[in-house]
Coordinates of C-alpha atoms and ligand atoms in Angstrom, one line a residue:
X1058 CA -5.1 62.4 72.0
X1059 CA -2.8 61.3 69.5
X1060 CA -0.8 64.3 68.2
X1061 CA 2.6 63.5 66.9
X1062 CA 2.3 65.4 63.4
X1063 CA 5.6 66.5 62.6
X1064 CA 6.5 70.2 62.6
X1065 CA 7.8 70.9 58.9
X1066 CA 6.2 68.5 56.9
X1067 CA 6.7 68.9 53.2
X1068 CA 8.9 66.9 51.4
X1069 CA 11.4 68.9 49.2
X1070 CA 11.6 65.6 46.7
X1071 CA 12.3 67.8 43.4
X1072 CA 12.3 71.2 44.7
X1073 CA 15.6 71.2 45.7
X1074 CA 16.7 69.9 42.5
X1075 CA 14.6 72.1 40.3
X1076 CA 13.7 75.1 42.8
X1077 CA 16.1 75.3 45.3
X1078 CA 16.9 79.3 44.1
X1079 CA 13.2 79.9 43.6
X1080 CA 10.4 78.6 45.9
X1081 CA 10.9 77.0 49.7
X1082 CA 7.7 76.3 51.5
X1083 CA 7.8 76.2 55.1
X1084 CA 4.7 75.3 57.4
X1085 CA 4.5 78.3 59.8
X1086 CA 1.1 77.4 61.7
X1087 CA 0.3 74.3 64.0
X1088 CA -2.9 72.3 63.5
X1089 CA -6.2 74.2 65.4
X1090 CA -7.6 72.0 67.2
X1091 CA -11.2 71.5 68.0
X1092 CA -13.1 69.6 70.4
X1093 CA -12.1 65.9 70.4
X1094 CA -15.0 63.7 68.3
X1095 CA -15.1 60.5 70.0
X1096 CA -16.5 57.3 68.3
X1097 CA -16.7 53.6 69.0
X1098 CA -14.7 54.4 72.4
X1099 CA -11.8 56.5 69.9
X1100 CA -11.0 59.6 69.0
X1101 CA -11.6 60.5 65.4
X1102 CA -8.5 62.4 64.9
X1103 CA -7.0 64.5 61.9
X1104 CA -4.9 62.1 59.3
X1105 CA -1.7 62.1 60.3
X1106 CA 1.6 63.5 58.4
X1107 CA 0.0 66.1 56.0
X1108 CA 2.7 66.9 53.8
X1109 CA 2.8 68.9 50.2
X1110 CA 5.2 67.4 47.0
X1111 CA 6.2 70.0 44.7
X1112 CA 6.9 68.3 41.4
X1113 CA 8.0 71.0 39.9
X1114 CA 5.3 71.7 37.8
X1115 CA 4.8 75.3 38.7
X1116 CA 1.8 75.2 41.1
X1117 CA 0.5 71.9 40.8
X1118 CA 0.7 70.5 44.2
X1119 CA 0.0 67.1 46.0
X1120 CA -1.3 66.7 49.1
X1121 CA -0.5 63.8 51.0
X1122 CA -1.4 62.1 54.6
X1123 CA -1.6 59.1 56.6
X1124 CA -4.6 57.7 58.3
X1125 CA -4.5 58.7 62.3
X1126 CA -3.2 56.5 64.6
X1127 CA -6.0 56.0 66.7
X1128 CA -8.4 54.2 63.9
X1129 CA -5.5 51.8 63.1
X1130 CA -7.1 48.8 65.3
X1131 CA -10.9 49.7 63.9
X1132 CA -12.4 47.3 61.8
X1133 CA -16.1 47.4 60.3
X1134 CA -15.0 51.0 59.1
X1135 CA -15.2 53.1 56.1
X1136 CA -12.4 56.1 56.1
X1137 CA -12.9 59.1 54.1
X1138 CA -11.3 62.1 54.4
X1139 CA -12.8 65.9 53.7
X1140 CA -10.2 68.4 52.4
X1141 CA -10.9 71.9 52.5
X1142 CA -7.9 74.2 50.5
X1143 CA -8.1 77.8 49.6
X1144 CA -8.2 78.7 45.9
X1145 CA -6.5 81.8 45.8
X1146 CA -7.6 82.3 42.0
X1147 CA -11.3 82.1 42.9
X1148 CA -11.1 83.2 46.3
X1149 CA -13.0 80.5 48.0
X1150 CA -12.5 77.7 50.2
X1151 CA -13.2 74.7 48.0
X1152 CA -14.1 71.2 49.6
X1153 CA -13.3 67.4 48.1
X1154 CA -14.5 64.2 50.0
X1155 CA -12.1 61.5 49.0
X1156 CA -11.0 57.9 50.2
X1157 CA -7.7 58.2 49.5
X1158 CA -4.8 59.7 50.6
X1159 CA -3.4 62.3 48.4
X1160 CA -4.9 64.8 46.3
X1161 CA -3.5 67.1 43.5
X1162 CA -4.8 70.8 43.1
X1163 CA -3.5 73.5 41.7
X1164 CA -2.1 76.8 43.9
X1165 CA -0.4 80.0 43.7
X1166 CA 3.2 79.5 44.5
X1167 CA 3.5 83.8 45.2
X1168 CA 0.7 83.2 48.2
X1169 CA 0.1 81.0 51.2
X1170 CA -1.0 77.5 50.7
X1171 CA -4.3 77.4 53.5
X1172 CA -5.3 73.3 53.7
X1173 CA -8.4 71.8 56.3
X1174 CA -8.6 68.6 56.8
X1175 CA -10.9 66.1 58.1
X1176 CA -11.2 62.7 59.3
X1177 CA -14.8 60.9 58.2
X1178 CA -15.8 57.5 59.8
X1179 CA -18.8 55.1 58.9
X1180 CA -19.2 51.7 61.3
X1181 CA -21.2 49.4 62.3
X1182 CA -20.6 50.8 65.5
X1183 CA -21.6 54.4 64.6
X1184 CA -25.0 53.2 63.5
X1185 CA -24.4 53.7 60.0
X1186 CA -24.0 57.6 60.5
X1187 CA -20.2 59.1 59.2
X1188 CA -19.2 60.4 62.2
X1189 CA -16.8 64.0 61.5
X1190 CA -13.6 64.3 63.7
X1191 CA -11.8 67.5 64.3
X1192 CA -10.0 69.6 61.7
X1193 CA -6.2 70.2 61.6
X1194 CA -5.5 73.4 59.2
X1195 CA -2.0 73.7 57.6
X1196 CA -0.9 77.3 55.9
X1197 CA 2.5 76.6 53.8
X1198 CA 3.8 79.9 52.8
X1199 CA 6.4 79.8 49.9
X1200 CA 9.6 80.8 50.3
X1201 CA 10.3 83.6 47.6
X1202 CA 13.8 84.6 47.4
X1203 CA 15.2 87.2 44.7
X1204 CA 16.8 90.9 44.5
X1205 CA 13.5 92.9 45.5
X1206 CA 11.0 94.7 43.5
X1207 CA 12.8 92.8 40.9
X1208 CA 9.1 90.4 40.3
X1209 CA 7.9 91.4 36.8
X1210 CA 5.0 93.2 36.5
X1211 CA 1.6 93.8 34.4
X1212 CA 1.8 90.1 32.9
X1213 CA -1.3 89.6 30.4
X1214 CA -1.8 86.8 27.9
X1215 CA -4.3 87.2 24.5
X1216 CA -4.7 83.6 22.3
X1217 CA -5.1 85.2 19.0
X1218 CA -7.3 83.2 16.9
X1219 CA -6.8 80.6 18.6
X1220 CA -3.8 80.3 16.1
X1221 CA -1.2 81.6 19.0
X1222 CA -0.9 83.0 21.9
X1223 CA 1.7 85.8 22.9
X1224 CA 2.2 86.5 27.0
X1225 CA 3.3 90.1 27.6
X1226 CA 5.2 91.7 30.7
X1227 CA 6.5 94.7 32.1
X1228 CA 10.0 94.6 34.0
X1229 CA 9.9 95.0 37.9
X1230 CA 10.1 98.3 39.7
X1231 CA 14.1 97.3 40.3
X1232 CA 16.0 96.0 37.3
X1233 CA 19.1 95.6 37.8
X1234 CA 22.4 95.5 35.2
X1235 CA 22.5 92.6 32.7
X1236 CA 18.8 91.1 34.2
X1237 CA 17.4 88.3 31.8
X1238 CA 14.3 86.8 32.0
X1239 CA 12.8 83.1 31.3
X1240 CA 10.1 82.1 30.9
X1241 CA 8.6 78.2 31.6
X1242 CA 5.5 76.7 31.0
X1243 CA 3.6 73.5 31.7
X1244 CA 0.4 71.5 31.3
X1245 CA -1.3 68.0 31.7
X1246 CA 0.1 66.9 28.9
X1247 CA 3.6 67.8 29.3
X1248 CA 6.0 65.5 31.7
X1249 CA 8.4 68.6 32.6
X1250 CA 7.7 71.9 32.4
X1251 CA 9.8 73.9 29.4
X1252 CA 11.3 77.1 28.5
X1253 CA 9.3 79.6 26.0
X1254 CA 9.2 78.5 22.8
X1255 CA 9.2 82.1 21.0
X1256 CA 10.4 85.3 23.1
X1257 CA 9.1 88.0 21.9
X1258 CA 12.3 91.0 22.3
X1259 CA 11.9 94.2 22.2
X1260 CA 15.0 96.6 21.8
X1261 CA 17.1 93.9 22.5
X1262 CA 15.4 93.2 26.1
X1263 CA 12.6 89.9 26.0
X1264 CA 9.7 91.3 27.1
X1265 CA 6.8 88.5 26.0
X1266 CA 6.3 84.7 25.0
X1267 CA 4.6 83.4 22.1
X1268 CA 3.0 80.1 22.3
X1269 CA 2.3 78.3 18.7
X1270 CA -1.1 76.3 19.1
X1271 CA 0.9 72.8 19.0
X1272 CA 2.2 74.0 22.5
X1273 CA -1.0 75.0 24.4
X1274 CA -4.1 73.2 25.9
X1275 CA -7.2 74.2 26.1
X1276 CA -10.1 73.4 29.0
X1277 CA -6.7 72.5 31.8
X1278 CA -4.3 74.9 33.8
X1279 CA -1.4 76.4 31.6
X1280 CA 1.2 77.0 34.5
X1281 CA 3.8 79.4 33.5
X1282 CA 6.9 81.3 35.9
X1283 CA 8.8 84.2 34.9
X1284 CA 11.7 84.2 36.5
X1285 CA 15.1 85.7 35.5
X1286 CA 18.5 86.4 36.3
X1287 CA 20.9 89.9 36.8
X1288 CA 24.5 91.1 37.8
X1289 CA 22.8 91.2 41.7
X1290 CA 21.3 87.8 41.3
X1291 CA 18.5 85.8 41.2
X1292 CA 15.0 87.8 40.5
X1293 CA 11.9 86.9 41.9
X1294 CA 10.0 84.4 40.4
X1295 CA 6.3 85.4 38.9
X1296 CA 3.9 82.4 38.8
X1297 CA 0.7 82.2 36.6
X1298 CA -2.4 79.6 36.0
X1299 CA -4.7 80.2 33.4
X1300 CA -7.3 78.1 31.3
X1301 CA -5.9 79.4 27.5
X1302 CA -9.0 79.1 26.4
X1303 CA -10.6 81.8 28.3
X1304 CA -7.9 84.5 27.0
X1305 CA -9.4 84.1 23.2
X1306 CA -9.2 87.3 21.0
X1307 CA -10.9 87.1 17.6
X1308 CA -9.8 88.3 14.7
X1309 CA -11.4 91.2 13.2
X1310 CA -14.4 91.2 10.8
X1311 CA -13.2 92.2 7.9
X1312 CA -16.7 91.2 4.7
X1313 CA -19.7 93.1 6.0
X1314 CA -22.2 93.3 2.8
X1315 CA -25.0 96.0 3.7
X1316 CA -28.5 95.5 1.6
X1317 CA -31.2 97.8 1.2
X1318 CA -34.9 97.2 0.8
X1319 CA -37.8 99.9 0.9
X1320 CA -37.9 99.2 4.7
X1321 CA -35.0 97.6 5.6
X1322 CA -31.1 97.7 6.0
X1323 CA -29.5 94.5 5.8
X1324 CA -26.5 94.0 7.2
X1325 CA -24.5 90.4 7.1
X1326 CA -21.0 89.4 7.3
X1327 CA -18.8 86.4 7.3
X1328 CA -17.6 84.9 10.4
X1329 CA -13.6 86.0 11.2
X1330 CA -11.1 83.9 9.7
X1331 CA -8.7 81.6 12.2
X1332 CA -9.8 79.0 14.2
X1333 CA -12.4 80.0 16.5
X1334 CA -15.3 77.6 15.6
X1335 CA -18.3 79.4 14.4
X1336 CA -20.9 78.2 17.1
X1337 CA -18.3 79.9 19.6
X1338 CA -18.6 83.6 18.5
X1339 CA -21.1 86.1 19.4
X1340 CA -21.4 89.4 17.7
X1341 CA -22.4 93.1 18.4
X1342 CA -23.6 95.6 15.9
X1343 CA -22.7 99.2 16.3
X1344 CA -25.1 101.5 14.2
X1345 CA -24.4 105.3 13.6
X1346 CA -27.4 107.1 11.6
X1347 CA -26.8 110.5 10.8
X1348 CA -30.0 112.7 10.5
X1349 CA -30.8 115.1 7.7
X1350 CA -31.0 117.4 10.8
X1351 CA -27.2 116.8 11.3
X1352 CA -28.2 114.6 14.7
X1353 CA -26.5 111.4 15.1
X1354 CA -27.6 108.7 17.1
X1355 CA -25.4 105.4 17.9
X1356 CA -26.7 102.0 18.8
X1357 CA -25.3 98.8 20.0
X1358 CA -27.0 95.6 19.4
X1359 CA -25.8 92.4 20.9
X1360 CA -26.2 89.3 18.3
X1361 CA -25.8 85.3 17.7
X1362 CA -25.9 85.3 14.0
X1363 CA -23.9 86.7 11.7
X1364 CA -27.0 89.2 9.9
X1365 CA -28.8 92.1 11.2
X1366 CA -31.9 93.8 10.0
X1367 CA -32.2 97.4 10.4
X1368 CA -35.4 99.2 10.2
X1369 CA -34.8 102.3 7.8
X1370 CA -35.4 105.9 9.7
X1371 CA -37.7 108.0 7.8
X1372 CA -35.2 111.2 8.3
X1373 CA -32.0 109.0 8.0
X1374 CA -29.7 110.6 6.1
X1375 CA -27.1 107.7 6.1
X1376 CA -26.4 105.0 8.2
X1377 CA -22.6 103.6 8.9
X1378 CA -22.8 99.9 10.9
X1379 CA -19.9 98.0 12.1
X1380 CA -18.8 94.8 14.2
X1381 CA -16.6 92.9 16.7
X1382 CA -17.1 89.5 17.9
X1383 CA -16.2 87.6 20.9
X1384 CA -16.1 84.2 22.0
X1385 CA -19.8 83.2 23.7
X1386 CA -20.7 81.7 27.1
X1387 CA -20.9 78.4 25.5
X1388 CA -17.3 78.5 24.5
X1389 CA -15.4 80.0 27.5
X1390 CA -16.0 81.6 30.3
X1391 CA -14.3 84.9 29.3
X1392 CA -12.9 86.3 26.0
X1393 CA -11.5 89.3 24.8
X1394 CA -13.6 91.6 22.0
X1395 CA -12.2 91.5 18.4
X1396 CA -11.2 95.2 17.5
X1397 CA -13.8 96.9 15.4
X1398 CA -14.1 96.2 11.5
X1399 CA -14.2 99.2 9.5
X1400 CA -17.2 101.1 9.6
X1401 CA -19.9 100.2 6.5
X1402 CA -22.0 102.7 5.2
X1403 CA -25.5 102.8 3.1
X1404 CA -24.9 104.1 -0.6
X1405 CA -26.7 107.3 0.3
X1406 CA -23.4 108.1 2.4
X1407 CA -20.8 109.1 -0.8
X1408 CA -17.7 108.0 0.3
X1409 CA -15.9 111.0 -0.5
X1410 CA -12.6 110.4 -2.4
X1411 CA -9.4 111.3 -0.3
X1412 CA -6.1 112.6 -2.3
X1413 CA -3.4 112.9 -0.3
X1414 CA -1.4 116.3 -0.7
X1415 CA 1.4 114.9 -2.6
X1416 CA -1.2 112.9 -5.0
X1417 CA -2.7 116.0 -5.6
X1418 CA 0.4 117.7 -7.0
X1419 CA 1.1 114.2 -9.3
X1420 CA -2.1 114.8 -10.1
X1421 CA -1.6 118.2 -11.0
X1422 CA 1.6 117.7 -13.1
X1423 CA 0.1 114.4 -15.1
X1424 CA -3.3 117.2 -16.1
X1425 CA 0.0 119.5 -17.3
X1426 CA 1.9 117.4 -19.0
X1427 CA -1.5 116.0 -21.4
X1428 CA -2.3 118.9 -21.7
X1429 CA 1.0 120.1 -23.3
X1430 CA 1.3 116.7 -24.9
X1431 CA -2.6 117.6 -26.5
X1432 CA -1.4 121.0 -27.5
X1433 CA 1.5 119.3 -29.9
X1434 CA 0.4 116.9 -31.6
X1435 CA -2.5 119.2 -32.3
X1436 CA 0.1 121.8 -33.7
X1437 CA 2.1 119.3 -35.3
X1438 CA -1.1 117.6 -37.6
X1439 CA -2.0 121.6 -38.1
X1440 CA 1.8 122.0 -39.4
X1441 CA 1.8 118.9 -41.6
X1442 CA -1.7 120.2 -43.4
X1443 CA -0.1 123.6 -44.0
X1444 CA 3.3 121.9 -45.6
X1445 CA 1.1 120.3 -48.5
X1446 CA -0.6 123.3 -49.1
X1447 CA 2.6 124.9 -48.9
X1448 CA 4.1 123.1 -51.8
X1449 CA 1.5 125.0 -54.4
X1450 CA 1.4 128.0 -52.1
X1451 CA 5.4 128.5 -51.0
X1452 CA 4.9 132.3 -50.5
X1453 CA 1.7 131.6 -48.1
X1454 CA 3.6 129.0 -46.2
X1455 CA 6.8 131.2 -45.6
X1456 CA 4.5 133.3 -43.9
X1457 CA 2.7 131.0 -42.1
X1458 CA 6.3 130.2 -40.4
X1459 CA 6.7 133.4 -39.7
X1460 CA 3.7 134.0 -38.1
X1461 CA 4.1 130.6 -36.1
X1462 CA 7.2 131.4 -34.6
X1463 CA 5.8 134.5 -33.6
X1464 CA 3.5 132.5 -31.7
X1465 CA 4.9 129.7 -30.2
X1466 CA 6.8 129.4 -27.5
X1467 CA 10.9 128.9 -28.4
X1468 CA 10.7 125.6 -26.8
X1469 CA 8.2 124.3 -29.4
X1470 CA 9.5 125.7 -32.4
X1471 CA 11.9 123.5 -33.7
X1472 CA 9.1 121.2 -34.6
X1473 CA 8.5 124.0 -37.2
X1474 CA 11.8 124.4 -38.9
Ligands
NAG483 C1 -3.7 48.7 68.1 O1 -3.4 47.4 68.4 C2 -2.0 47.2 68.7 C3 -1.8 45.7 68.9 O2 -2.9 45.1 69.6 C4 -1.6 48.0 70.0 O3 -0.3 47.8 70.3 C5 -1.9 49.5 69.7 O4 -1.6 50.2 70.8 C6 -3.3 49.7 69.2 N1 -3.5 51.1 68.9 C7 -4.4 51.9 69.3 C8 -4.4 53.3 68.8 O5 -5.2 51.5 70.1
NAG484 C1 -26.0 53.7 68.3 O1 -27.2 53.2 68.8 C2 -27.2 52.8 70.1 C3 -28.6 52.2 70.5 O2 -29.6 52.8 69.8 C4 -26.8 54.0 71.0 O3 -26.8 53.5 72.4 C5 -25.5 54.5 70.6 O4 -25.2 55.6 71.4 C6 -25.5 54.9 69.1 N1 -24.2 55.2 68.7 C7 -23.9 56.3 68.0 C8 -22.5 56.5 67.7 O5 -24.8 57.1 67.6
NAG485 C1 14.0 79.7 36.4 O1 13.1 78.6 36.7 C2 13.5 77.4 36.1 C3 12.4 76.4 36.4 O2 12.2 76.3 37.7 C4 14.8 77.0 36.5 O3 15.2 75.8 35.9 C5 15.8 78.1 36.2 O4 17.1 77.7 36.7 C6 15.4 79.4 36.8 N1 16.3 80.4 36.4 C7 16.7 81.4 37.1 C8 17.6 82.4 36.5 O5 16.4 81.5 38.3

């Protein structure tokens, strides 16, 4: 058997020049062998010189190999090789048949890297059947260097609207003088990877990225590394691989109209703005009915279309509704609920009208000062009436005054001089 597969086998092409602080993959288990196929008088061995390429694109690996040795002189043949790796985001094996001989998949650079591999052979001397040869398994575990504890923590991404989306984290367990983070990102579409585009600080320390629309994809891995430096070095890298599109948050519902007929509530609203396509959002309905009896009952009601109607309860005293949506099944595979519009009652419900304590007292003081203001001009008409009568009468007006300034308050009198 033909065995001469190196020990260490990745090439470090760009690593060293872009990750030579951050990520060193080493292979630290030999191939397991199983029992020898033999075909056509040869052993159906492994491919030869499996080896991973880091291009520096935060995760997205290569997989290369050679065909084995001991089918180089077969003709008449048809070579295929079966690849098994381990999807440490789904936790599964997953399995690719493929001619050729390299293959691109994207892996967790914080865990080990498990590959199978397989040699398949189809010839005329097989009989037409594809004959399987042994397996060789590969674990590369990356190399993670960086002051301990110092690995961010609680990282969680929301795509609001679909307009941006901000990336949030949480600083290790050890943070250690002057640390700064960085974050980079990457996808398909991108030839090298780049720094955030937006940090978002707070009190002074960065503590999230915010991704305008321009820079994401949708429906493809969006690779991202937080890594950062500190007065005792290098911290340890975070890696993350998400689809954006499953991370969608809608915004919140903010034109529900609520309709009444003899038997029937209506309820219907416009989808939220931003730029979540209509036939993506689905909806749920929360209904509160207070009874006359002062019992209140809550509902939830999933929903596709943007209207709902409600049968009236006979001994309803009021009913208050309100909504979130979410991006559907069709859509994405996940999503985040919208927060809650404000809660919509039936007219029967008065909304009562809230003063504040301070609007109260203006409230109080503007009553006062009409009031006064009323008072005056009132007195003032009354005082201009008894001047013409005065002229004829001077004796009855003289003691009109008199009897005035008794009256009236000091501060008013001077209007009756
Ligand atoms: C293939 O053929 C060459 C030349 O005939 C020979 O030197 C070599 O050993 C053969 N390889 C195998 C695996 O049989
Ligand atoms: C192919 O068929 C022949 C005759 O039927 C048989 O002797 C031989 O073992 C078969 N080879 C394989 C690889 O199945
Ligand atoms: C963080 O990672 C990027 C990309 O690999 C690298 O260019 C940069 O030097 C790293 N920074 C630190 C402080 O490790």
């Amino acid at each position: 058997m033909n065995m001469t597969l190196p020990r260490n086998v990745l090439q470090l092409r760009k690593v060293f020049a872009q990750l030579s602080a951050v990520l060193l993959l080493t292979l630290t288990q030999k191939s397991v062998s199983t029992s020898a196929a033999m075909a056509c008088g040869v052993s159906v061995d492994p491919p030869a010189s499996i080896e991973i390429t880091d291009p520096g694109k935060l995760g997205y690996l290569t997989i290369h190999w050679t065909p084995p040795v001991s089918l180089q002189n077969l003709t008449d043949c048809k070579i295929r090789y079966q690849l098994g790796y381990y999807d440490t985001y789904e936790d599964r094996w997953k399995i690719v048949r493929t001619p050729k001989l390299s293959y691109s998949a994207q892996f967790d650079l914080e865990k080990p890297i498990k590959i199978r591999i397989v040699t398949l052979m189809k010839c005329t001397c097989t009989n037409g059947t594809e004959v399987q040869g042994e397996e060789a398994e590969r674990v590369f575990t990356p190399d993670l260097t960086g002051v301990e504890g110092s690995r961010i923590r609680d990282f969680h991404c929301v795509f609001y609207k679909k307009e941006y989306m901000d990336c949030i984290w949480e600083s290790g367990h050890v943070q250690p003088p002057n640390t700064k983070h960085y974050l980079y990102y990457w996808h398909m579409e991108m030839n090298e990877i780049q720094e955030c585009p937006e940090y978002i600080v707070l009190s002074d320390v960065r503590r999230g990225c915010r991704f305008p629309r321009q820079s994401l994809l949708e429906f493809s891995n969006f690779n991202m590394c937080v890594n950062g430096s500190s007065a005792a070095g290098s911290l340890t890298t975070a890696f993350f691989s998400l689809e954006v599109q499953n991370y969608v948050k809608p915004e919140v519902i903010s034109s529900i109209r609520i309709s009444e007929t003899d038997a029937l509530l209506k309820l219907d609203w416009v989808p939220p703005s931003g730029l979540v396509p209509e036939q993506c959002l689905e909806y749920e309905v929360e209904s509160n009915i207070r009874m006359t009896d002062g019992r209140e009952q809550q509902h939830r009601k999933p929903l596709e279309e943007t209207s709902y109607d409600f049968p009236k309860e006979g001994e309803s005293k009021s009913t208050c509704f309100r909504v979130r949506s979410k991006m559907n099944t069709y859509c994405a595979d996940q999503g985040f609920w919208s927060d809650w519009s404000q809660m919509k009652c039936t007219a029967s419900e008065k909304e009562t009208l809230y003063i504040p304590a301070w609007g109260r007292l203006i409230l109080v003081l503007v009553i006062g000062v009409v009031i006064v203001f009323v008072v005056c001009i009132t007195l003032w008409n009354l005082k201009k009436t008894c001047i013409k009568n005065t002229r004829k009468k001077d004796g009855i007006y003289t003691l009109y005054k008199q009897k005035i300034n008794e009256n009236i308050p000091t501060i008013l009198s001077p209007m009756f001089q």
